[in-house]
DNA sequence: TTCTATCCCATGATATCCCATATAATCCCA
DNA sequence: TGGGATTATATGGGATATCATGGGATAGAA
């Protein structure tokens, strides 16, 4: 499965192009698949993923009540989704819509969060990162079980 | 399962490279897997582990409420995680971000703590080590259960 | 045409590769 | 068991390749 880690800050040039970090790009080049970008439902950022993730959403919709609120929400995600094309240098073009939604301005921050990655205005991302770390230091660290029969938390 | 023990102090050269202790390196070379480094959530050090632990975090996120605080925390961990590449001499490159976060300066201390290891500024590690030992001498020693079918973790 | 997206080439920064060396650890044989 | 020989490890530095970025040229749509 796809795995996106680390953070990177890249420039948006005057043509609206931005380099996708090479290690993210490799995920798509290896499998010869496309990168899909959509507006995050809950945060003011863009979210990037592979076709697998998109298919998960589509399948989820198929199994839900057509009239439900959740269906509408997922459909909203899909309607904002764009299939991105890489140029020879591994860059993509961000639409004005995307740039506006994420309040991007000259520099974008890629933040790998596992199965997908986010694209942020650095000025909005850093305070959130700091806040989350501060919260964790106050003891709000999620417990992960690393051994089968253990109650050991992570710290 | 991976096992990291002992402490080592190695130099960070002017290119930002540092030798990973051979016995740590062997863990990854034997399984032909990568070393992952991330910023500790609770301490001013870096933490090193294998892909297994990363996968546990990713899987945990998949099964959690997207909007929960815990999800945010785990995503913060992943966004600081880097897959490290060994050069032919068994060194890795520490990014400026990592060096800054752990306040590293010329020398780094590797501290094996079982399933993972930590990378510290020696000046910060030694006082902590001493303090923990002093505390233990005053009776604060955890109980260890060696019973075969125990579910108790170390704490 | 005019605007814009795509292609193609150039460049600087820096990560990676490769070779060298000093020191420490291990081996091996008398 | 001692001590020289050999190997492993940590470190340093030059050469090379990769990556992010910039910009001109071309193609296509409005």
CSV table of C-alpha atoms (C1' of nucleotides) in Angstrom, one decimal:
chain,number,residue,atom,x,y,z
A,1,UNK,CA,0.0,0.0,0.0
A,2,UNK,CA,1.0,3.6,-0.6
A,3,UNK,CA,3.0,5.3,2.2
A,4,UNK,CA,3.6,9.0,2.6
A,5,UNK,CA,5.9,10.3,5.3
A,6,UNK,CA,7.9,13.4,6.2
A,7,UNK,CA,7.2,17.1,5.4
A,8,UNK,CA,8.6,19.2,2.6
A,9,UNK,CA,8.3,22.8,1.6
A,10,UNK,CA,8.4,23.6,-2.1
A,11,UNK,CA,7.9,26.7,-4.0
A,12,UNK,CA,5.0,27.5,-6.3
A,13,UNK,CA,6.5,29.3,-9.3
A,14,UNK,CA,4.9,32.1,-11.2
A,15,UNK,CA,3.3,29.6,-13.6
A,16,UNK,CA,1.5,27.9,-10.7
A,17,UNK,CA,3.7,24.8,-10.9
A,18,UNK,CA,5.1,23.0,-7.8
A,19,UNK,CA,7.4,20.1,-7.5
A,20,UNK,CA,5.9,17.1,-5.8
A,21,UNK,CA,8.6,15.7,-3.4
A,22,UNK,CA,10.5,13.0,-5.2
A,23,UNK,CA,9.7,10.2,-2.7
A,24,UNK,CA,6.0,10.9,-3.1
A,25,UNK,CA,6.3,11.0,-6.8
A,26,UNK,CA,8.1,7.6,-6.8
A,27,UNK,CA,5.0,6.0,-5.3
A,28,UNK,CA,3.0,6.9,-8.4
A,29,UNK,CA,5.8,6.3,-10.9
A,30,UNK,CA,6.5,2.8,-9.6
A,31,UNK,CA,3.0,1.7,-10.1
A,32,UNK,CA,2.4,3.9,-13.1
A,33,UNK,CA,-0.7,5.5,-11.5
A,34,UNK,CA,-1.9,9.0,-11.1
A,35,UNK,CA,-1.9,11.4,-8.1
A,36,UNK,CA,-5.4,12.6,-7.1
A,37,UNK,CA,-5.9,15.9,-5.2
A,38,UNK,CA,-9.0,17.1,-3.4
A,39,UNK,CA,-10.1,19.7,-0.9
A,40,UNK,CA,-9.9,18.4,2.6
A,41,UNK,CA,-13.4,18.0,4.2
A,42,UNK,CA,-12.3,19.1,7.6
A,43,UNK,CA,-9.2,21.2,7.3
A,44,UNK,CA,-8.1,24.1,5.1
A,45,UNK,CA,-5.7,22.1,3.1
A,46,UNK,CA,-5.5,19.9,0.0
A,47,UNK,CA,-5.3,16.1,0.3
A,48,UNK,CA,-3.3,13.9,-2.1
A,49,UNK,CA,-3.6,10.2,-2.6
A,50,UNK,CA,-3.5,7.3,-5.1
A,51,UNK,CA,-6.3,5.7,-7.0
A,52,UNK,CA,-6.7,3.0,-4.3
A,53,UNK,CA,-7.9,5.7,-1.8
A,54,UNK,CA,-10.4,7.1,-4.4
A,55,UNK,CA,-11.8,3.6,-5.0
A,56,UNK,CA,-12.3,3.1,-1.3
A,57,UNK,CA,-14.4,6.2,-1.2
A,58,UNK,CA,-16.4,5.1,-4.3
A,59,UNK,CA,-17.0,1.7,-2.9
A,60,UNK,CA,-18.1,3.2,0.4
A,61,UNK,CA,-20.7,5.2,-1.3
A,62,UNK,CA,-22.0,2.2,-3.1
A,63,UNK,CA,-22.7,0.5,0.2
A,64,UNK,CA,-24.4,3.4,1.8
A,65,UNK,CA,-27.9,4.7,1.8
A,66,UNK,CA,-28.2,6.9,-1.3
A,67,UNK,CA,-30.0,9.6,0.6
A,68,UNK,CA,-27.8,9.7,3.7
A,69,UNK,CA,-25.8,12.6,4.8
A,70,UNK,CA,-22.6,10.6,4.7
A,71,UNK,CA,-23.1,9.8,1.1
A,72,UNK,CA,-23.5,13.4,0.3
A,73,UNK,CA,-20.3,14.2,2.2
A,74,UNK,CA,-18.2,11.6,0.3
A,75,UNK,CA,-19.7,12.7,-3.0
A,76,UNK,CA,-18.6,16.3,-2.1
A,77,UNK,CA,-15.0,15.0,-1.7
A,78,UNK,CA,-15.1,13.3,-5.1
A,79,UNK,CA,-16.5,16.3,-6.9
A,80,UNK,CA,-13.5,18.4,-5.8
A,81,UNK,CA,-11.0,15.7,-6.8
A,82,UNK,CA,-8.7,16.4,-9.7
A,83,UNK,CA,-6.3,13.9,-11.4
A,84,UNK,CA,-2.9,15.6,-11.5
A,85,UNK,CA,-0.5,15.3,-14.4
A,86,UNK,CA,3.3,15.4,-13.8
A,87,UNK,CA,5.5,17.3,-16.2
A,88,UNK,CA,8.9,15.9,-17.0
A,89,UNK,CA,10.4,17.4,-13.9
A,90,UNK,CA,7.8,15.9,-11.6
A,91,UNK,CA,5.8,19.1,-11.1
A,92,UNK,CA,2.0,19.6,-11.1
A,93,UNK,CA,-0.1,22.6,-11.7
A,94,UNK,CA,-2.4,23.8,-8.9
A,95,UNK,CA,-5.7,25.4,-10.0
A,96,UNK,CA,-6.7,28.7,-8.7
A,97,UNK,CA,-9.5,26.9,-6.9
A,98,UNK,CA,-7.0,24.7,-5.0
A,99,UNK,CA,-4.7,27.6,-4.3
A,100,UNK,CA,-7.5,29.6,-2.9
A,101,UNK,CA,-9.0,26.8,-0.8
A,102,UNK,CA,-5.7,26.1,0.9
A,103,UNK,CA,-4.7,29.8,1.1
A,104,UNK,CA,-1.4,29.0,-0.6
A,105,UNK,CA,1.0,31.8,-1.3
A,106,UNK,CA,4.3,31.1,-2.9
A,107,UNK,CA,5.3,28.1,-0.7
A,108,UNK,CA,3.4,24.9,0.0
A,109,UNK,CA,4.1,22.4,2.7
A,110,UNK,CA,3.7,18.7,1.9
A,111,UNK,CA,2.8,16.7,5.0
A,112,UNK,CA,2.8,12.9,4.8
A,113,UNK,CA,0.3,11.3,7.1
A,114,UNK,CA,0.4,7.7,6.1
A,115,UNK,CA,-1.9,6.6,3.3
A,116,UNK,CA,-2.2,10.2,2.0
A,117,UNK,CA,-0.5,13.5,2.3
A,118,UNK,CA,-1.7,17.1,2.8
A,119,UNK,CA,-0.7,20.3,1.2
A,120,UNK,CA,-0.7,23.4,3.5
A,121,UNK,CA,0.2,27.0,3.7
A,122,UNK,CA,3.2,26.6,6.0
A,123,UNK,CA,2.0,29.5,8.1
A,124,UNK,CA,-1.1,27.5,9.0
A,125,UNK,CA,0.6,24.2,9.3
A,126,UNK,CA,3.4,25.0,11.9
A,127,UNK,CA,1.1,26.3,14.6
A,128,UNK,CA,-1.0,23.2,14.3
A,129,UNK,CA,2.0,21.0,14.6
A,130,UNK,CA,3.3,22.8,17.6
A,131,UNK,CA,-0.1,22.7,19.3
A,132,UNK,CA,-0.4,19.0,18.7
A,133,UNK,CA,3.0,18.4,20.2
A,134,UNK,CA,2.3,20.5,23.2
A,135,UNK,CA,-0.9,18.6,23.8
A,136,UNK,CA,1.0,15.3,23.5
A,137,UNK,CA,3.6,16.5,26.1
A,138,UNK,CA,0.8,17.1,28.5
A,139,UNK,CA,0.1,13.4,28.5
A,140,UNK,CA,-2.4,13.2,25.7
A,141,UNK,CA,-0.6,10.5,23.8
A,142,UNK,CA,-2.6,7.8,22.2
A,143,UNK,CA,-2.0,4.3,23.4
A,144,UNK,CA,-0.7,1.9,20.7
A,145,UNK,CA,-0.4,-1.7,21.5
A,146,UNK,CA,2.9,-2.9,20.1
A,147,UNK,CA,2.7,-6.4,21.5
A,148,UNK,CA,-0.1,-8.8,21.1
A,149,UNK,CA,-1.1,-9.3,24.8
A,150,UNK,CA,0.3,-6.1,26.2
A,151,UNK,CA,-1.4,-3.1,27.6
A,152,UNK,CA,1.7,-1.1,27.1
A,153,UNK,CA,1.2,2.5,26.0
A,154,UNK,CA,3.5,4.4,23.8
A,155,UNK,CA,5.6,7.1,25.3
B,1,UNK,CA,11.4,-9.0,16.6
B,2,UNK,CA,13.8,-6.1,16.5
B,3,UNK,CA,16.0,-5.5,19.6
B,4,UNK,CA,18.1,-2.5,20.3
B,5,UNK,CA,20.5,-2.4,23.3
B,6,UNK,CA,23.4,-0.4,24.7
B,7,UNK,CA,24.4,3.2,24.1
B,8,UNK,CA,26.9,4.6,21.6
B,9,UNK,CA,28.3,8.1,20.9
B,10,UNK,CA,29.1,8.9,17.3
B,11,UNK,CA,30.2,12.0,15.5
B,12,UNK,CA,28.1,14.1,13.1
B,13,UNK,CA,30.4,15.1,10.3
B,14,UNK,CA,30.3,18.5,8.5
B,15,UNK,CA,28.0,17.0,5.9
B,16,UNK,CA,25.4,16.0,8.5
B,17,UNK,CA,26.3,12.3,8.3
B,18,UNK,CA,26.5,10.0,11.2
B,19,UNK,CA,27.4,6.3,11.5
B,20,UNK,CA,24.5,4.2,12.9
B,21,UNK,CA,26.1,1.7,15.4
B,22,UNK,CA,26.8,-1.5,13.5
B,23,UNK,CA,24.7,-3.7,15.7
B,24,UNK,CA,21.7,-1.5,15.1
B,25,UNK,CA,22.4,-1.4,11.4
B,26,UNK,CA,22.5,-5.2,11.3
B,27,UNK,CA,18.9,-5.4,12.4
B,28,UNK,CA,17.9,-3.7,9.2
B,29,UNK,CA,20.4,-5.3,6.9
B,30,UNK,CA,19.4,-8.8,7.9
B,31,UNK,CA,15.8,-8.1,7.1
B,32,UNK,CA,16.6,-5.8,4.2
B,33,UNK,CA,14.3,-3.1,5.6
B,34,UNK,CA,14.7,0.6,6.2
B,35,UNK,CA,15.3,2.5,9.4
B,36,UNK,CA,12.6,5.1,10.2
B,37,UNK,CA,13.4,8.2,12.3
B,38,UNK,CA,10.9,10.6,13.8
B,39,UNK,CA,10.8,13.3,16.4
B,40,UNK,CA,9.7,12.0,19.8
B,41,UNK,CA,6.4,13.3,20.9
B,42,UNK,CA,7.3,13.7,24.5
B,43,UNK,CA,11.1,14.2,24.7
B,44,UNK,CA,13.6,16.3,22.9
B,45,UNK,CA,15.2,13.4,21.0
B,46,UNK,CA,14.8,11.4,17.8
B,47,UNK,CA,13.3,7.9,17.8
B,48,UNK,CA,14.4,5.1,15.5
B,49,UNK,CA,12.4,2.0,14.6
B,50,UNK,CA,11.5,-0.4,11.8
B,51,UNK,CA,8.7,-0.5,9.3
B,52,UNK,CA,6.6,-2.6,11.6
B,53,UNK,CA,6.1,0.2,14.1
B,54,UNK,CA,5.2,2.6,11.3
B,55,UNK,CA,2.7,0.2,9.9
B,56,UNK,CA,1.1,-0.1,13.3
B,57,UNK,CA,0.6,3.7,13.5
B,58,UNK,CA,-0.8,3.8,9.9
B,59,UNK,CA,-3.2,1.0,10.7
B,60,UNK,CA,-4.3,2.6,13.9
B,61,UNK,CA,-5.2,5.8,12.1
B,62,UNK,CA,-7.3,3.9,9.6
B,63,UNK,CA,-9.4,2.5,12.5
B,64,UNK,CA,-9.8,5.7,14.4
B,65,UNK,CA,-12.3,8.6,14.2
B,66,UNK,CA,-10.9,10.9,11.5
B,67,UNK,CA,-11.6,14.0,13.7
B,68,UNK,CA,-10.2,12.6,17.0
B,69,UNK,CA,-7.3,14.1,18.8
B,70,UNK,CA,-5.4,10.8,18.8
B,71,UNK,CA,-5.6,10.7,15.0
B,72,UNK,CA,-4.1,14.1,14.8
B,73,UNK,CA,-1.3,13.1,17.2
B,74,UNK,CA,-0.4,10.0,15.2
B,75,UNK,CA,-0.5,11.9,12.0
B,76,UNK,CA,1.9,14.4,13.6
B,77,UNK,CA,4.3,11.5,14.3
B,78,UNK,CA,4.1,10.3,10.7
B,79,UNK,CA,4.7,13.8,9.2
B,80,UNK,CA,8.0,14.0,11.1
B,81,UNK,CA,9.0,10.5,10.1
B,82,UNK,CA,11.8,10.0,7.6
B,83,UNK,CA,12.9,6.8,5.9
B,84,UNK,CA,16.6,6.9,6.3
B,85,UNK,CA,19.0,5.6,3.6
B,86,UNK,CA,22.3,4.1,4.6
B,87,UNK,CA,25.3,4.9,2.5
B,88,UNK,CA,27.9,2.2,1.8
B,89,UNK,CA,29.6,2.9,5.1
B,90,UNK,CA,26.4,2.6,7.2
B,91,UNK,CA,25.8,6.3,7.7
B,92,UNK,CA,22.6,8.3,7.5
B,93,UNK,CA,22.1,12.0,6.9
B,94,UNK,CA,20.4,13.9,9.7
B,95,UNK,CA,18.3,16.8,8.3
B,96,UNK,CA,18.6,20.3,9.8
B,97,UNK,CA,15.1,19.8,11.2
B,98,UNK,CA,16.2,16.6,13.1
B,99,UNK,CA,19.4,18.2,14.3
B,100,UNK,CA,17.5,21.2,15.6
B,101,UNK,CA,14.8,19.3,17.2
B,102,UNK,CA,17.2,17.1,19.3
B,103,UNK,CA,19.6,20.0,19.8
B,104,UNK,CA,22.4,17.9,18.4
B,105,UNK,CA,25.9,19.4,18.1
B,106,UNK,CA,28.7,17.4,16.7
B,107,UNK,CA,28.1,14.3,18.7
B,108,UNK,CA,25.0,12.1,19.0
B,109,UNK,CA,24.2,9.5,21.5
B,110,UNK,CA,22.3,6.3,20.5
B,111,UNK,CA,20.4,4.8,23.3
B,112,UNK,CA,18.8,1.3,22.7
B,113,UNK,CA,15.6,0.9,24.6
B,114,UNK,CA,14.3,-2.4,23.4
B,115,UNK,CA,12.1,-2.3,20.4
B,116,UNK,CA,13.4,1.1,19.4
B,117,UNK,CA,16.3,3.4,20.0
B,118,UNK,CA,16.7,7.1,20.7
B,119,UNK,CA,19.2,9.7,19.5
B,120,UNK,CA,20.1,12.3,22.0
B,121,UNK,CA,22.5,15.2,22.6
B,122,UNK,CA,24.8,13.5,25.2
B,123,UNK,CA,24.7,16.6,27.4
B,124,UNK,CA,20.9,16.1,27.8
B,125,UNK,CA,21.0,12.3,28.0
B,126,UNK,CA,23.5,11.8,30.8
B,127,UNK,CA,21.7,13.9,33.4
B,128,UNK,CA,18.5,12.1,32.7
B,129,UNK,CA,20.2,8.8,33.0
B,130,UNK,CA,21.7,9.8,36.4
B,131,UNK,CA,18.4,11.1,37.6
B,132,UNK,CA,16.6,7.9,36.7
B,133,UNK,CA,19.2,5.8,38.5
B,134,UNK,CA,19.0,8.0,41.6
B,135,UNK,CA,15.3,7.6,41.6
B,136,UNK,CA,15.6,3.9,41.3
B,137,UNK,CA,17.9,3.7,44.3
B,138,UNK,CA,15.3,5.4,46.4
B,139,UNK,CA,13.0,2.4,45.7
B,140,UNK,CA,11.2,3.4,42.6
B,141,UNK,CA,11.9,0.2,40.8
B,142,UNK,CA,9.2,-1.3,38.6
B,143,UNK,CA,8.1,-4.8,39.2
B,144,UNK,CA,9.0,-7.2,36.5
B,145,UNK,CA,6.9,-10.2,36.0
B,146,UNK,CA,8.7,-13.1,34.3
B,147,UNK,CA,5.7,-15.4,34.4
B,148,UNK,CA,5.1,-17.3,31.2
B,149,UNK,CA,1.6,-16.3,30.6
B,150,UNK,CA,1.7,-12.8,32.0
B,151,UNK,CA,-0.1,-10.0,30.2
B,152,UNK,CA,1.7,-7.4,32.2
B,153,UNK,CA,3.8,-4.9,30.3
B,154,UNK,CA,6.7,-3.1,31.8
B,155,UNK,CA,5.8,0.3,33.1
C,1,DT,C1',-4.7,36.1,-32.6
C,2,DT,C1',-4.1,35.8,-27.3
C,3,DC,C1',-3.9,33.2,-23.3
C,4,DT,C1',-2.3,29.3,-21.1
C,5,DA,C1',-0.6,24.6,-20.5
C,6,DT,C1',3.0,21.5,-21.8
C,7,DC,C1',7.5,20.4,-23.4
C,8,DC,C1',12.3,20.9,-23.2
C,9,DC,C1',16.7,22.6,-21.6
C,10,DA,C1',19.7,24.9,-18.1
C,11,DT,C1',21.5,25.5,-13.4
C,12,DG,C1',22.6,25.6,-8.5
C,13,DA,C1',22.3,23.1,-4.3
C,14,DT,C1',22.9,19.1,-2.1
C,15,DA,C1',22.4,14.2,-1.4
C,16,DT,C1',24.7,10.0,-2.7
C,17,DC,C1',28.5,7.2,-4.3
C,18,DC,C1',33.1,5.8,-4.0
C,19,DC,C1',37.7,5.6,-2.2
C,20,DA,C1',41.0,6.3,1.6
C,21,DT,C1',42.5,5.9,6.5
C,22,DA,C1',42.8,5.5,11.4
C,23,DT,C1',41.4,2.9,15.2
C,24,DA,C1',39.3,-0.8,17.5
C,25,DA,C1',37.9,-5.5,17.7
C,26,DT,C1',38.6,-10.1,16.4
C,27,DC,C1',41.1,-14.0,14.7
C,28,DC,C1',44.7,-17.3,14.4
C,29,DC,C1',48.6,-19.8,15.3
C,30,DA,C1',52.9,-20.7,17.6
D,1,DT,C1',48.0,-17.7,26.1
D,2,DG,C1',50.5,-14.0,24.0
D,3,DG,C1',50.9,-11.1,20.2
D,4,DG,C1',51.1,-10.3,15.3
D,5,DA,C1',47.8,-10.5,11.5
D,6,DT,C1',43.4,-9.7,9.8
D,7,DT,C1',38.9,-7.8,9.7
D,8,DA,C1',35.3,-4.6,11.1
D,9,DT,C1',34.0,-0.1,12.2
D,10,DA,C1',33.9,4.9,12.3
D,11,DT,C1',35.3,8.9,9.9
D,12,DG,C1',36.9,12.2,6.2
D,13,DG,C1',36.7,14.1,1.5
D,14,DG,C1',36.4,14.3,-3.7
D,15,DA,C1',33.5,13.0,-7.6
D,16,DT,C1',29.0,12.2,-9.4
D,17,DA,C1',24.0,12.0,-9.6
D,18,DT,C1',19.6,13.7,-8.2
D,19,DC,C1',16.3,17.2,-7.2
D,20,DA,C1',14.0,21.6,-7.1
D,21,DT,C1',13.6,25.5,-9.7
D,22,DG,C1',13.6,28.9,-13.6
D,23,DG,C1',12.6,30.2,-18.2
D,24,DG,C1',12.2,30.0,-23.3
D,25,DA,C1',9.8,27.5,-27.0
D,26,DT,C1',5.9,25.1,-28.7
D,27,DA,C1',1.2,23.5,-29.1
D,28,DG,C1',-3.6,23.9,-28.3
D,29,DA,C1',-7.8,26.1,-26.8
D,30,DA,C1',-10.8,30.2,-26.6
